[in-house]
CSV table of C-alpha atoms in Angstrom, one decimal:
chain,number,residue,atom,x,y,z
K,1,MET,CA,-32.0,13.3,6.6
K,2,GLN,CA,-29.3,11.1,4.8
K,3,ILE,CA,-25.8,11.9,4.4
K,4,ASP,CA,-23.5,10.2,2.1
K,5,MET,CA,-20.1,9.8,3.0
K,6,GLU,CA,-17.2,7.3,1.6
K,7,LEU,CA,-14.2,6.7,3.5
K,8,THR,CA,-11.2,4.8,1.9
K,9,PHE,CA,-8.3,3.3,3.7
K,10,ASN,CA,-5.4,2.2,1.9
K,11,ILE,CA,-4.4,-0.6,4.2
K,12,GLU,CA,-4.1,-4.5,3.4
K,13,PRO,CA,-7.1,-6.3,5.5
K,14,GLN,CA,-5.9,-8.6,8.3
K,15,GLN,CA,-8.1,-11.4,9.4
K,16,GLN,CA,-9.3,-11.4,13.1
K,17,GLU,CA,-7.2,-13.7,14.9
K,18,ARG,CA,-8.2,-15.9,18.0
K,19,PRO,CA,-7.4,-13.9,21.2
K,20,ARG,CA,-4.5,-15.2,23.3
K,21,ALA,CA,-4.4,-15.4,27.0
K,22,THR,CA,-1.9,-15.6,29.5
K,23,GLY,CA,-1.9,-16.6,33.4
K,24,ARG,CA,0.0,-15.0,36.3
K,25,GLY,CA,-1.0,-16.4,39.5
K,26,ARG,CA,-5.0,-16.0,40.0
K,27,PHE,CA,-5.2,-13.4,37.0
K,28,ILE,CA,-5.6,-14.1,33.3
K,29,ARG,CA,-4.9,-11.4,30.8
K,30,VAL,CA,-6.5,-11.8,27.3
K,31,TYR,CA,-5.0,-9.9,24.4
K,32,ASP,CA,-4.9,-9.9,20.5
K,33,PRO,CA,-2.1,-11.3,18.8
K,34,PRO,CA,0.5,-8.6,17.5
K,35,LYS,CA,-0.6,-8.4,13.8
K,36,THR,CA,-4.1,-8.1,14.6
K,37,ALA,CA,-3.4,-5.5,17.1
K,38,LYS,CA,-1.2,-3.4,14.8
K,39,PHE,CA,-3.9,-3.8,12.1
K,40,LYS,CA,-6.4,-2.3,14.8
K,41,ARG,CA,-4.2,0.5,15.7
K,42,GLU,CA,-3.3,1.4,12.1
K,43,LEU,CA,-7.1,1.5,11.0
K,44,LYS,CA,-8.0,3.6,14.1
K,45,GLN,CA,-5.4,6.0,13.2
K,46,LEU,CA,-6.5,6.3,9.5
K,47,ALA,CA,-10.1,6.5,10.5
K,48,MET,CA,-9.2,9.4,12.9
K,49,LEU,CA,-7.4,11.4,10.4
K,50,GLU,CA,-10.1,10.8,7.8
K,51,MET,CA,-12.9,12.0,10.0
K,52,ARG,CA,-10.8,15.0,11.5
K,53,GLY,CA,-12.8,18.1,11.0
K,54,LYS,CA,-16.3,16.3,10.3
K,55,ASN,CA,-19.2,16.5,12.4
K,56,LYS,CA,-20.2,13.4,14.7
K,57,PHE,CA,-23.3,11.5,13.8
K,58,ASP,CA,-26.3,12.2,16.1
K,59,SER,CA,-28.4,9.3,15.1
K,60,ALA,CA,-28.3,5.6,13.5
K,61,ILE,CA,-25.9,5.0,10.7
K,62,SER,CA,-25.9,2.4,8.2
K,63,VAL,CA,-22.4,1.2,7.0
K,64,THR,CA,-21.3,-0.9,3.9
K,65,ILE,CA,-17.9,-2.1,3.9
K,66,ARG,CA,-15.8,-3.4,0.9
K,67,PHE,CA,-12.4,-5.1,1.0
K,68,PHE,CA,-10.3,-5.5,-1.7
K,69,ARG,CA,-7.0,-7.6,-1.5
K,70,LYS,CA,-4.4,-8.8,-3.6
K,71,VAL,CA,-4.9,-12.2,-5.5
K,72,GLN,CA,-3.2,-15.1,-3.8
K,73,LYS,CA,0.0,-16.5,-5.1
K,74,SER,CA,-1.4,-20.1,-4.8
K,75,VAL,CA,-4.0,-19.8,-7.5
K,76,SER,CA,-3.6,-21.1,-11.0
K,77,LYS,CA,-2.6,-18.5,-14.0
K,78,LYS,CA,-6.1,-19.1,-15.5
K,79,GLU,CA,-7.6,-18.3,-12.1
K,80,HIS,CA,-5.4,-15.3,-11.3
K,81,ALA,CA,-6.3,-13.7,-14.8
K,82,ARG,CA,-10.0,-14.2,-14.0
K,83,ARG,CA,-9.8,-12.5,-10.7
K,84,THR,CA,-7.6,-9.6,-12.0
K,85,GLN,CA,-10.0,-8.8,-14.8
K,86,GLY,CA,-12.9,-8.7,-12.1
K,87,HIS,CA,-15.0,-11.7,-13.3
K,88,VAL,CA,-17.1,-13.0,-10.5
K,89,ARG,CA,-17.9,-16.8,-10.0
K,90,GLN,CA,-21.5,-17.8,-10.4
K,91,SER,CA,-22.9,-19.2,-6.9
């Protein structure tokens, strides 16, 4: 049985930065940088709100993820126009 579900999160994507480490004596603590940790917390909260009242999954799931982000400020006017019109560059 296949159940189709679409979840949309209105949040700006954040790159996964390299974990940081700090040492105190013989102990090392590894942690996410603040921007990455904040993004993970916000995304978790949005997902929990979106899934509230829905059944949990009993079997394997398939996930497709699409990210949409703003056009960079450092591109030319021609490239900016191409990207905002949705044209895809040939590979």
